[in-house]
GROMACS .gro file of C-alpha atoms in nm:
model
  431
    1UNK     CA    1  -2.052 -16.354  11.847
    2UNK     CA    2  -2.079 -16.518  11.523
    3UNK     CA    3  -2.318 -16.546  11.268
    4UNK     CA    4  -2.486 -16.928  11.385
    5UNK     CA    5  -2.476 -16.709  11.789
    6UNK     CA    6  -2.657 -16.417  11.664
    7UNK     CA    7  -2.888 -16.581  11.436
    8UNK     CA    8  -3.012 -16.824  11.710
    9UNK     CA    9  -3.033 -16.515  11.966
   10UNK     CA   10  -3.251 -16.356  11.737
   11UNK     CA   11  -3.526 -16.649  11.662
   12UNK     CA   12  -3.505 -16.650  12.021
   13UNK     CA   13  -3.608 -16.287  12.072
   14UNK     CA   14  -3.811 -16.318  11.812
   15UNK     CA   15  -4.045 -16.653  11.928
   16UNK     CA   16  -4.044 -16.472  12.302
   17UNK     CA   17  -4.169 -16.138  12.154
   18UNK     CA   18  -4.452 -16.323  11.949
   19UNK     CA   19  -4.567 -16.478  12.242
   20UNK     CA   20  -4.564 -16.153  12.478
   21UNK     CA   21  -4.738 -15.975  12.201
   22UNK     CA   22  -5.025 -16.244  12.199
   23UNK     CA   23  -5.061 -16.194  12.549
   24UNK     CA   24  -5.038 -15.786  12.549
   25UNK     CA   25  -5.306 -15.804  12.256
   26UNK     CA   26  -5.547 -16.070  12.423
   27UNK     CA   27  -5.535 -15.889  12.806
   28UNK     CA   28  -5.568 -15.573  12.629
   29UNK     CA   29  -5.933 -15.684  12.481
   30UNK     CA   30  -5.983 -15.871  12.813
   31UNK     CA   31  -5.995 -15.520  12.950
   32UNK     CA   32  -6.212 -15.352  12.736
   33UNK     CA   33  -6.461 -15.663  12.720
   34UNK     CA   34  -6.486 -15.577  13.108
   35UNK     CA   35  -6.486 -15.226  13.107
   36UNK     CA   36  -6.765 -15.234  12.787
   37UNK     CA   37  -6.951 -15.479  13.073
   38UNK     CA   38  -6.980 -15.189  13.362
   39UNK     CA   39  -7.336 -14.995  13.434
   40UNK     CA   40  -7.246 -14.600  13.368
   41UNK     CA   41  -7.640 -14.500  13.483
   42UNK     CA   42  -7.871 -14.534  13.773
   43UNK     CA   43  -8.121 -14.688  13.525
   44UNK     CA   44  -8.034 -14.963  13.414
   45UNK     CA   45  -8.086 -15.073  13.767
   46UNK     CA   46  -7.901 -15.275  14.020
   47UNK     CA   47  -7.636 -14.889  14.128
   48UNK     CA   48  -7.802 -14.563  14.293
   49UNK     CA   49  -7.633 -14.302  14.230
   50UNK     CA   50  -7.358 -14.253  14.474
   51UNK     CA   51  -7.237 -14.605  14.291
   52UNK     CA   52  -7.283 -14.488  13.970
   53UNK     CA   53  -6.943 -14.272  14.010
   54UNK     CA   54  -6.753 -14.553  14.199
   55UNK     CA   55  -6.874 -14.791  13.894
   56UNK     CA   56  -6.790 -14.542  13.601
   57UNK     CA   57  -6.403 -14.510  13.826
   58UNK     CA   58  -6.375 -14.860  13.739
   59UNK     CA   59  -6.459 -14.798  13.391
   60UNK     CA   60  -6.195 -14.535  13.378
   61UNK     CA   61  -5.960 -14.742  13.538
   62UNK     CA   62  -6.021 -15.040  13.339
   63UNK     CA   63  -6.011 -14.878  12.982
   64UNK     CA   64  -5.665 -14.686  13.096
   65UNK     CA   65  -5.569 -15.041  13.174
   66UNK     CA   66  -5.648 -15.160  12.808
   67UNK     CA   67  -5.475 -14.769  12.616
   68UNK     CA   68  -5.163 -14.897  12.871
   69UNK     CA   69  -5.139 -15.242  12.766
   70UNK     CA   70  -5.131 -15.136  12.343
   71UNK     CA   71  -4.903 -14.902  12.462
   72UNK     CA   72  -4.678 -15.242  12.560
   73UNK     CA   73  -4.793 -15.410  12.210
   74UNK     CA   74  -4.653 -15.153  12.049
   75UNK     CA   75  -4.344 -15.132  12.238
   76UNK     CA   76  -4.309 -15.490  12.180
   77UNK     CA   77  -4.358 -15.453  11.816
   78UNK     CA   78  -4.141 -15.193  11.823
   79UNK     CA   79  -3.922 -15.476  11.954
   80UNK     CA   80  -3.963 -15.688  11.655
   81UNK     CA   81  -3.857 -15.428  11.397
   82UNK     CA   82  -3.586 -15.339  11.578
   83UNK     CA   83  -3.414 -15.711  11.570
   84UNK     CA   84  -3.581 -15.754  11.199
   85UNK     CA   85  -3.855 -15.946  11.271
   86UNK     CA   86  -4.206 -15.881  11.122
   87UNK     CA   87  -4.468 -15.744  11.321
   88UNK     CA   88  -4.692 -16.003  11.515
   89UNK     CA   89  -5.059 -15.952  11.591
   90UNK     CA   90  -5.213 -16.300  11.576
   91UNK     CA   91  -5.343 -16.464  11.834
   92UNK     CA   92  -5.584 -16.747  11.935
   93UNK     CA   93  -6.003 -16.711  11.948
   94UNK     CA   94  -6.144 -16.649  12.330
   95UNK     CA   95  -6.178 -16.864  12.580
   96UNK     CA   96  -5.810 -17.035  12.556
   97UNK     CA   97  -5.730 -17.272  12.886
   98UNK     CA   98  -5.509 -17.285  13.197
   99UNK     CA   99  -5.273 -17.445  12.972
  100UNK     CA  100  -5.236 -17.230  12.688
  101UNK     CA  101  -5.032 -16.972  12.786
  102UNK     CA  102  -4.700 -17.037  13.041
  103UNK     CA  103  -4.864 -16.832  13.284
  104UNK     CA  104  -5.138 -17.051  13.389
  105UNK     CA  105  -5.430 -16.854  13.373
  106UNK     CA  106  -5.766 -16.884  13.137
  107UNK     CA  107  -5.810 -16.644  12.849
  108UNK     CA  108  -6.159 -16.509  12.842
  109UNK     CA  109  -6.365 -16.216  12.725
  110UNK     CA  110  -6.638 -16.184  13.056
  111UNK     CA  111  -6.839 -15.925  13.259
  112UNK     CA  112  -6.690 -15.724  13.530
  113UNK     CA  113  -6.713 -15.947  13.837
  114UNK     CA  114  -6.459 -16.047  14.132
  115UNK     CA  115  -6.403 -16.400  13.984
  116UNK     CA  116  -6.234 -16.150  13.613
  117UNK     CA  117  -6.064 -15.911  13.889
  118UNK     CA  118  -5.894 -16.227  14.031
  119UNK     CA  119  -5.824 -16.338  13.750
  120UNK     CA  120  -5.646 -16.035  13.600
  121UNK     CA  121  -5.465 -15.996  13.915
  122UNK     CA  122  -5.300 -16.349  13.836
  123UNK     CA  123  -5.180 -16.181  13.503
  124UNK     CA  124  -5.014 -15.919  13.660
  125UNK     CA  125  -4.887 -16.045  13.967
  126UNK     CA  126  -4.551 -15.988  14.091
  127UNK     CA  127  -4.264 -16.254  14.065
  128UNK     CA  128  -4.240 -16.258  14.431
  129UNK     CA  129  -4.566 -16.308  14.511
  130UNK     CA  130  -4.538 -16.638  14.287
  131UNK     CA  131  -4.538 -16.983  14.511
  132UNK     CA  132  -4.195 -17.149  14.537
  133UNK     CA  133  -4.083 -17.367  14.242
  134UNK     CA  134  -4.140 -17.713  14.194
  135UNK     CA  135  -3.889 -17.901  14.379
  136UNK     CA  136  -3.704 -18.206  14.188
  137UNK     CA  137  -3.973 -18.427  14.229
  138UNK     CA  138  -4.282 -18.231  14.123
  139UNK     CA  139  -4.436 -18.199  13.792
  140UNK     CA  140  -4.218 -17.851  13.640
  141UNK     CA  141  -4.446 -17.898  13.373
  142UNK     CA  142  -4.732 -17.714  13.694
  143UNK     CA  143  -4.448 -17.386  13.735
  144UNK     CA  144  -4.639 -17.085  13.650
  145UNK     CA  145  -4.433 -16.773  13.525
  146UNK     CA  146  -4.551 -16.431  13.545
  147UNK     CA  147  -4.556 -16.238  13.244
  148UNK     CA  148  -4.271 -16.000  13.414
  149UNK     CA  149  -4.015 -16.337  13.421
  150UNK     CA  150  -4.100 -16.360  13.021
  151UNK     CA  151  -4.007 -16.043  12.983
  152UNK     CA  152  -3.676 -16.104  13.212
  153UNK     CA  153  -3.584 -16.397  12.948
  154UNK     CA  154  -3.582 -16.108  12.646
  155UNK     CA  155  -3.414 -15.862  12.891
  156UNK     CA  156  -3.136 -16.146  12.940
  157UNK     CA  157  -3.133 -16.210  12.566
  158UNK     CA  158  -3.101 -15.858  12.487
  159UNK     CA  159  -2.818 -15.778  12.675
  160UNK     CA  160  -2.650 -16.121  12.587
  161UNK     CA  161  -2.611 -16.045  12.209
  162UNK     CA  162  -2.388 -15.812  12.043
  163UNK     CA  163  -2.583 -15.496  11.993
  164UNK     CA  164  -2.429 -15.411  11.650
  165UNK     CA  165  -2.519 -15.715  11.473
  166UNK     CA  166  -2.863 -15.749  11.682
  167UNK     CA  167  -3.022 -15.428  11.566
  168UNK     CA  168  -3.103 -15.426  11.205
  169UNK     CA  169  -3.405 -15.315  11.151
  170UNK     CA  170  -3.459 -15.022  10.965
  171UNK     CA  171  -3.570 -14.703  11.155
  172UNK     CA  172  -3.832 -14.602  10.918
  173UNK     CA  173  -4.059 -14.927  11.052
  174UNK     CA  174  -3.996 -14.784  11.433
  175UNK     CA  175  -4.358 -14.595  11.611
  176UNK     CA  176  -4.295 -14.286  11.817
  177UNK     CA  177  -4.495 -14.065  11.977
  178UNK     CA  178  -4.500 -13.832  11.718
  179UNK     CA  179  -4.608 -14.125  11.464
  180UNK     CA  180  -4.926 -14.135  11.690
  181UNK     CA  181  -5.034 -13.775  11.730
  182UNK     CA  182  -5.191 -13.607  11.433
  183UNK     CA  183  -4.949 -13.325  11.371
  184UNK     CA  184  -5.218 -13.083  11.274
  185UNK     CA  185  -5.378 -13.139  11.539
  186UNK     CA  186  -5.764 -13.237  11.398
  187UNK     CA  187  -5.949 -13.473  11.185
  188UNK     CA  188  -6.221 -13.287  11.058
  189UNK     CA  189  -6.231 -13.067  11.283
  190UNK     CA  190  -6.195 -13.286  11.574
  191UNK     CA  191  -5.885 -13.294  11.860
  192UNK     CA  192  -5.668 -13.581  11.787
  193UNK     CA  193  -5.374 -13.458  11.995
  194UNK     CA  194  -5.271 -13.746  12.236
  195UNK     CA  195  -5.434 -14.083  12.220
  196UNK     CA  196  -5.327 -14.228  12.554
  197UNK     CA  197  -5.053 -14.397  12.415
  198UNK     CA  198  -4.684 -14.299  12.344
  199UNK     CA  199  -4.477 -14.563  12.246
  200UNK     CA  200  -4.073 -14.511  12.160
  201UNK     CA  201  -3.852 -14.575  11.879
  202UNK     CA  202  -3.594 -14.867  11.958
  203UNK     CA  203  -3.283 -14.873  11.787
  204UNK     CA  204  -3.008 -14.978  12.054
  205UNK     CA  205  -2.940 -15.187  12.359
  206UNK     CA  206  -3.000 -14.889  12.563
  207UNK     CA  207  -3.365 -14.803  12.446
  208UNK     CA  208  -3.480 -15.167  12.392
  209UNK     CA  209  -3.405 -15.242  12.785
  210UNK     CA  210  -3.584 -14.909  12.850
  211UNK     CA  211  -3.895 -15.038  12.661
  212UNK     CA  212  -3.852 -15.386  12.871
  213UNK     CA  213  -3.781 -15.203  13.226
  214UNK     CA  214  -4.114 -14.988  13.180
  215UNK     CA  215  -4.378 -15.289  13.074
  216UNK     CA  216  -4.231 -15.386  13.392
  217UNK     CA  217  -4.244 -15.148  13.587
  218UNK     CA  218  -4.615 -15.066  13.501
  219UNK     CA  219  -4.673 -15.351  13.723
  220UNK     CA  220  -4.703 -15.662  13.445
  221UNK     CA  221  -4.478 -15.909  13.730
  222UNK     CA  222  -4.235 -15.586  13.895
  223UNK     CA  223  -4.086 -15.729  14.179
  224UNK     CA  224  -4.243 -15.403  14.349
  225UNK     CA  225  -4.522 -15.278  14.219
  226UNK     CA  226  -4.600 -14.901  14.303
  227UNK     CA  227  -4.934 -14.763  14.328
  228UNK     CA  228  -5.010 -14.673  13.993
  229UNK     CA  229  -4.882 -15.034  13.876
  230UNK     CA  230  -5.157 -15.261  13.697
  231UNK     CA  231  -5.139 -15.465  13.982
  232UNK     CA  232  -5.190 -15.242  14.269
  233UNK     CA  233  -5.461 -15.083  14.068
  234UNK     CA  234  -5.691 -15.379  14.047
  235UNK     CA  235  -5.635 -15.441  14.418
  236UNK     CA  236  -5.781 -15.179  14.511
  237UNK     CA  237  -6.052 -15.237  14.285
  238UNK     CA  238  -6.081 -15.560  14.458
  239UNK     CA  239  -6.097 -15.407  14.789
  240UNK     CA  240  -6.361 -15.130  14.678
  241UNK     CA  241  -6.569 -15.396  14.530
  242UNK     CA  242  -6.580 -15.639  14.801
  243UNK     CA  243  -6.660 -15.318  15.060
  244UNK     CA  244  -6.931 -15.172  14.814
  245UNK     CA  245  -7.099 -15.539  14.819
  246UNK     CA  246  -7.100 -15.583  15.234
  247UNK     CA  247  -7.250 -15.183  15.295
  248UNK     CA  248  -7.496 -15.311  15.020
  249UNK     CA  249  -7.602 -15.636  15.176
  250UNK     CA  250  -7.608 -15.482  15.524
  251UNK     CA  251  -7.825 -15.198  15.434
  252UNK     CA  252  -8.029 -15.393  15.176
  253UNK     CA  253  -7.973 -15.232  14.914
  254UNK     CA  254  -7.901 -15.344  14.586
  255UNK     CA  255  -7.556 -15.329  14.418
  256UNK     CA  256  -7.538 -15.501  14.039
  257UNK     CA  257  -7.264 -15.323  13.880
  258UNK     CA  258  -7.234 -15.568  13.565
  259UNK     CA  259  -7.456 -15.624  13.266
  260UNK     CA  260  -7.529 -15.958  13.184
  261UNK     CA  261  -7.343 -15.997  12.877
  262UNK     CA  262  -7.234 -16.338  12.796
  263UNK     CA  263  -6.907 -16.537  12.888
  264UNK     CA  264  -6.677 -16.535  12.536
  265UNK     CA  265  -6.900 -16.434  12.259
  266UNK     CA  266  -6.903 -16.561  11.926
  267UNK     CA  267  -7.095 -16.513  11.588
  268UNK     CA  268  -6.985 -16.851  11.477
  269UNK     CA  269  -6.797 -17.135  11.637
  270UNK     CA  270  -6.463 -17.067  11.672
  271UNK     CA  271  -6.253 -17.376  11.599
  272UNK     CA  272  -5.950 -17.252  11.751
  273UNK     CA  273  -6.158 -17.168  12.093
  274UNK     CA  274  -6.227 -17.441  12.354
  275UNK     CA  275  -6.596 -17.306  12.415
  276UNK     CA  276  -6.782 -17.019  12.368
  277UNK     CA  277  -7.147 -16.849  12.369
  278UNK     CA  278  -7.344 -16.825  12.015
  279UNK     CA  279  -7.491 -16.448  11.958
  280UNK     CA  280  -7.838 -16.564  11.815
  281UNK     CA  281  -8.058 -16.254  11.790
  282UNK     CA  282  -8.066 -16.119  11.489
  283UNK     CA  283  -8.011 -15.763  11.549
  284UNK     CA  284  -7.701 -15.846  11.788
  285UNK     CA  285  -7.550 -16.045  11.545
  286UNK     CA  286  -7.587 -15.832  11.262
  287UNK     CA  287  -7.393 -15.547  11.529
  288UNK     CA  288  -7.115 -15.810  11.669
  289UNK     CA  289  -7.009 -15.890  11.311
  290UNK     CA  290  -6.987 -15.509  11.226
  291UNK     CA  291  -6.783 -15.506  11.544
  292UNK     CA  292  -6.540 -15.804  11.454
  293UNK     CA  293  -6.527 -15.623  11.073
  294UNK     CA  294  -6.418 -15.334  11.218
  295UNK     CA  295  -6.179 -15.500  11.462
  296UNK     CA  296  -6.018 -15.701  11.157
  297UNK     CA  297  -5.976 -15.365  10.974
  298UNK     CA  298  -5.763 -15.265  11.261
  299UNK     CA  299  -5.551 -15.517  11.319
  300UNK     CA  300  -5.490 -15.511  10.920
  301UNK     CA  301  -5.406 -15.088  10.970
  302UNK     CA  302  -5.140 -15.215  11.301
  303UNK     CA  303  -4.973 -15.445  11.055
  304UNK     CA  304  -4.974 -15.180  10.781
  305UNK     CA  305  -4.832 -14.947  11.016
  306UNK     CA  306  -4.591 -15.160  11.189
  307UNK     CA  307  -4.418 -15.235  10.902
  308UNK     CA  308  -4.412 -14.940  10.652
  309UNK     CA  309  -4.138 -14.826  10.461
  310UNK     CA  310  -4.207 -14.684  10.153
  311UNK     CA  311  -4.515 -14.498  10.261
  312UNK     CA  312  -4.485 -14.097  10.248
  313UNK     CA  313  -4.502 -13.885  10.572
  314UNK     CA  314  -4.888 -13.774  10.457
  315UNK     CA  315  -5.012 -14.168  10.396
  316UNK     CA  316  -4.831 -14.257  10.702
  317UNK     CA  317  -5.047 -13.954  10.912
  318UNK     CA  318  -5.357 -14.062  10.697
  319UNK     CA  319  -5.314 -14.439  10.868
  320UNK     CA  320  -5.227 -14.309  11.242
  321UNK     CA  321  -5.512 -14.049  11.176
  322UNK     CA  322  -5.728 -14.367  11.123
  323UNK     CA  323  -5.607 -14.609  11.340
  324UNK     CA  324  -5.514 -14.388  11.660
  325UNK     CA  325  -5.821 -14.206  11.693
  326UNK     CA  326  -6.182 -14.238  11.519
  327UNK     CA  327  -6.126 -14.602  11.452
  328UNK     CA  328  -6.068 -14.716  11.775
  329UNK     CA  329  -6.250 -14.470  12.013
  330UNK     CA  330  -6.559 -14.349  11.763
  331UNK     CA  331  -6.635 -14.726  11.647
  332UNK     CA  332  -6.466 -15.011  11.857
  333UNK     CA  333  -6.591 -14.849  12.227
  334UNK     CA  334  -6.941 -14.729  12.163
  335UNK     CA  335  -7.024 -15.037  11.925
  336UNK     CA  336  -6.871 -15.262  12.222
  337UNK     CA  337  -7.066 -15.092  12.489
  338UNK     CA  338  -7.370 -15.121  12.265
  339UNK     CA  339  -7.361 -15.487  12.235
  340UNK     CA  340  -7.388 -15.572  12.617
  341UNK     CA  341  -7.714 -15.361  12.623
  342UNK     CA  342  -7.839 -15.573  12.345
  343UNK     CA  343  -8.068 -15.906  12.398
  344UNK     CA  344  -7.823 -16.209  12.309
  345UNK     CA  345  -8.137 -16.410  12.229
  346UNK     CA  346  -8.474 -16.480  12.181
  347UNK     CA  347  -8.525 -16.364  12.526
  348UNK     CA  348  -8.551 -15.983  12.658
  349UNK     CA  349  -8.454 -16.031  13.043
  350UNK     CA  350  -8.184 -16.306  12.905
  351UNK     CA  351  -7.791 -16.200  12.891
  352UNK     CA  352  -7.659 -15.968  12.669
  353UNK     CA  353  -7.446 -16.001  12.369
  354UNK     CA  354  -7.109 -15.828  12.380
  355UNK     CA  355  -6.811 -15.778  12.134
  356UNK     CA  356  -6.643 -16.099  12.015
  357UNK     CA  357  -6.351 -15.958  11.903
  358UNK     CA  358  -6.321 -16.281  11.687
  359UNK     CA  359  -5.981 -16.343  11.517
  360UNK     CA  360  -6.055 -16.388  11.155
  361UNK     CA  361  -5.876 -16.587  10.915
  362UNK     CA  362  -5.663 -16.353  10.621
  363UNK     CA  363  -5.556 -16.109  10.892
  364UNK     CA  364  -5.219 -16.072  10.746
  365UNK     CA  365  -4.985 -15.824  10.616
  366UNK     CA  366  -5.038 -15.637  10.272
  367UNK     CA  367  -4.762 -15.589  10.135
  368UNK     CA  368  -4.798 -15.336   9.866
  369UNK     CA  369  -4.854 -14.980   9.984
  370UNK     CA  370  -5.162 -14.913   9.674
  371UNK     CA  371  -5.305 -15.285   9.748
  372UNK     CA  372  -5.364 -15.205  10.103
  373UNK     CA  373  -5.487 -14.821  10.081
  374UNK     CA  374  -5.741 -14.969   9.883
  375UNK     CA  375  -5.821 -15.257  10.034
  376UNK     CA  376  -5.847 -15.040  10.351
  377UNK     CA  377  -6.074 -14.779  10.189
  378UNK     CA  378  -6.284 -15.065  10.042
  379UNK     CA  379  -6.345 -15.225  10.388
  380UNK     CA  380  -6.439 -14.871  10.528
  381UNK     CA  381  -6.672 -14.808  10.272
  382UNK     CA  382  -6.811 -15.177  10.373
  383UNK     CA  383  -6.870 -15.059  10.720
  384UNK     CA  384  -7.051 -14.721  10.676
  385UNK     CA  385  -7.247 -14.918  10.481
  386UNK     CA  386  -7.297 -15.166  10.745
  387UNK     CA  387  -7.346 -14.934  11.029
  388UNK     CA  388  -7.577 -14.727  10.811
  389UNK     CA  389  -7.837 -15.052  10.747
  390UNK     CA  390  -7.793 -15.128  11.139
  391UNK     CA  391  -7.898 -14.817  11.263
  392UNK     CA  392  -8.191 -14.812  10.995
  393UNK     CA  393  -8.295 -15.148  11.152
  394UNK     CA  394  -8.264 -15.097  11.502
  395UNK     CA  395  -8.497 -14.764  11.439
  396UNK     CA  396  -8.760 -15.048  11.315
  397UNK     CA  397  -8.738 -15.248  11.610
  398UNK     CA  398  -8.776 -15.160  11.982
  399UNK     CA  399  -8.451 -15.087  12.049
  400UNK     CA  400  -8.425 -14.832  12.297
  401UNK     CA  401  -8.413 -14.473  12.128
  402UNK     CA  402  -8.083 -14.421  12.282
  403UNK     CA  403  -7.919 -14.696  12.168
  404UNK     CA  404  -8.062 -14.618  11.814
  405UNK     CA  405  -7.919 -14.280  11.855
  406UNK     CA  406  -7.571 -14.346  11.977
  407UNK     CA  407  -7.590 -14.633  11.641
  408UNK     CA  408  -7.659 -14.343  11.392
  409UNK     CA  409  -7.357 -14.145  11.540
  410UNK     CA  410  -7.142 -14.451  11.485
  411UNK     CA  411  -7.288 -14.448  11.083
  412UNK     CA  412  -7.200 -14.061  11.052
  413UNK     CA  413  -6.866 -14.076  11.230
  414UNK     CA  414  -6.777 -14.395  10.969
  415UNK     CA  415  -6.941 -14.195  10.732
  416UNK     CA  416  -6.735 -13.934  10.757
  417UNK     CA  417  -6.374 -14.128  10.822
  418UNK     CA  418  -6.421 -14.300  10.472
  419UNK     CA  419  -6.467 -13.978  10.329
  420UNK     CA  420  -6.125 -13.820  10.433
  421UNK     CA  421  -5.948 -14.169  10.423
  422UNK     CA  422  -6.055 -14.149  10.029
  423UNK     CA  423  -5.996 -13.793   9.977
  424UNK     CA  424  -5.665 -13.811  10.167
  425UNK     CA  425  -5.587 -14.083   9.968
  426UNK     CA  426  -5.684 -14.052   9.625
  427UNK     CA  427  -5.426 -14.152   9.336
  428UNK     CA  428  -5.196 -14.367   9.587
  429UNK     CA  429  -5.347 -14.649   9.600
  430UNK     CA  430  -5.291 -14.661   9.202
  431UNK     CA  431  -4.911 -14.589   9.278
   0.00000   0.00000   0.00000
């Protein structure tokens, strides 16, 4: 293969994995938006208590749906470093159209309902569930593809190009397990062993069709999808659903699984999103744009950490220590879940808010190992700051006393994460 071969198979693996990574990272937060959306107690009204469980195994099932689908982002990133491409995390504003992505399906951040389950299900179907191709004289611009037949088109790449010259990368930018598990163990005295997720190095052929075979094989467009698969997994909360609904309605009972947080929320108009519903009550907004500050911060951390080189082994755990655990599970779930109990408006038995996970502009890589640490401990020092004021307010206003509560946790854990991040950082981001 010469160089013009190799160079064009690798802006071709390199456009494909940009565009599976934008659709791991936006049905990732598609999945969390719904699971955030689920009732977990009898009073909130609408589930008894027998449904409460079935409800709260959906919310299980839903959030191991989301830890599976970063475990593909980062497989796919993974990907990119392996070929020598930079790591991609951008994406588009929610809702995006039919037309947006090849496989013919809306992006949208909504409630738990059958209508999302559907939808989902069209994300992961299986090729061969797909209706037959357009013939010659249909529109081929209508095909659908399943995300498993983009993932065939890499595969095929992959094994087309000449492994030696195709993986360049160096190994130092690759994730492994280890690279998300805290080696000692806690963070302040808290567990940080295992996060869900256990991505791979890729450095060869070999392990970069491994990484392909198992998104595949999870059930994101397998020709046959096994139990466990995504797609199996939502039928059969499609099936539970639709059988919890008919006992309901024959018995007369009610069964309202779903708070009514809004369809694609948004702090301000996003000009990149073809809709969207405007958070206008104070106190919600003020929480949804903590939430999108400390979703920003994230993405900023992934990008950090997807492309290090130069960092040392104890900055490196400092970042995973970060990003892997408190961040994500201590601020981004219990803030989420917060903001569909909260009014969306002027109006108390109106919809909910819910996390807007709103793409920011200046969401790019920082180069410079000191320029980021700081700019990272900065923006955590922001949000403790934030979260502090928010919880202060929401004990002024009639917020319920256990969402207050679970808001001043939030402030201490943040609290407490800038704290180590600085300590554990101190003098490098000076370097």
């Amino acid at each position: 293969m010469n160089g013009s071969d190799i160079g064009a198979a690798r802006q071709f693996l390199d456009e494909a994995l940009c565009e599976v990574a934008e659709l791991e990272h936006s049905l990732c937060l598609q999945y969390l938006y719904a699971a955030f959306s689920l009732k977990v107690r009898p009073d909130e009204g609408g589930i008894d208590v027998v449904q409460t469980e079935l409800v709260r195994e959906w919310k299980r099932q839903f959030l191991l749906l989301a830890r599976e689908e970063m475990l593909h982002l980062g497989l796919v990133l993974n990907l990119q470093a392996a070929i020598g491409a930079p790591p991609y995390l951008r994406r588009p504003n929610f809702p995006q159209p039919e037309r947006y992505y090849p496989l013919g399906t809306v992006a949208a951040l909504e409630p738990f309902s059958l209508a999302a389950v559907d939808r989902f299900l069209a994300y992961e179907m299986p090729a061969a569930l797909l209706p037959p191709a357009p013939t010659a004289g249909d529109d081929a611009m209508t095909a659908r593809l399943t995300v498993g037949q983009l993932y065939d088109r890499i595969r095929a790449a992959i094994v087309a190009a000449d492994e030696r010259e195709l993986f360049i990368g160096s190994e130092l930018r690759q994730v492994d397990t280890v690279a998300v598990i805290d080696p000692e163990g806690v963070l302040d005295g808290e567990t940080t062993t295992g996060y869900g997720v256990e991505p791979f190095a890729i450095t060869c052929q070999a392990s970069a069709l491994h990484a392909v075979d198992l998104i595949v094989e999870q059930g994101e467009g397998a020709d046959e999808a096994g139990p466990d698969s995504h797609y199996n997994r939502l039928l059969r909360i499609r099936a539970e659903l639709l059988a919890e609904a008919e006992a309901a309605r024959r018995s007369g009972r009610p069964f309202e699984p779903t708070r009514p947080a809004l369809d694609n929320p948004l702090v301000v108009p996003a000009p990149d999103a073809e809709g969207g519903s405007l958070i206008t009550a104070p106190l919600a907004r003020e929480a949804a744009e903590l939430f999108d500050a400390g979703y920003a911060l994230t993405v900023l951390m992934l990008l950090r950490f997807y492309s290090r080189v130069d960092e040392s082994p104890s900055e490196r755990s400092v970042l995973q220590r970060v990003l892997f655990f408190p961040l994500m599970t201590m601020f981004t779930r219990p803030l989420g879940e917060i903001l569909t109990e909260l009014p969306a408006g002027s109006e108390r038995a109106g919809p909910t808010a819910g996390p807007p996970f709103q793409f920011q502009r200046g969401l790019s890589l920082i180069p410079e190992r000191g320029v980021a640490l700081r700019v990272f401990g900065e923006r955590l020092t922001d949000l403790a700051a934030r979260a502090q004021r928010l919880a202060g307010r929401m004990r002024d206003t009639s917020t319920p006393p256990r969402l207050t509560h679970r808001m001043e946790l939030i402030a201490k854990d943040l609290a407490r994460i800038r704290r180590s991040f600085h300590e554990a950082t101190k003098g490098a981001a000076h370097d």
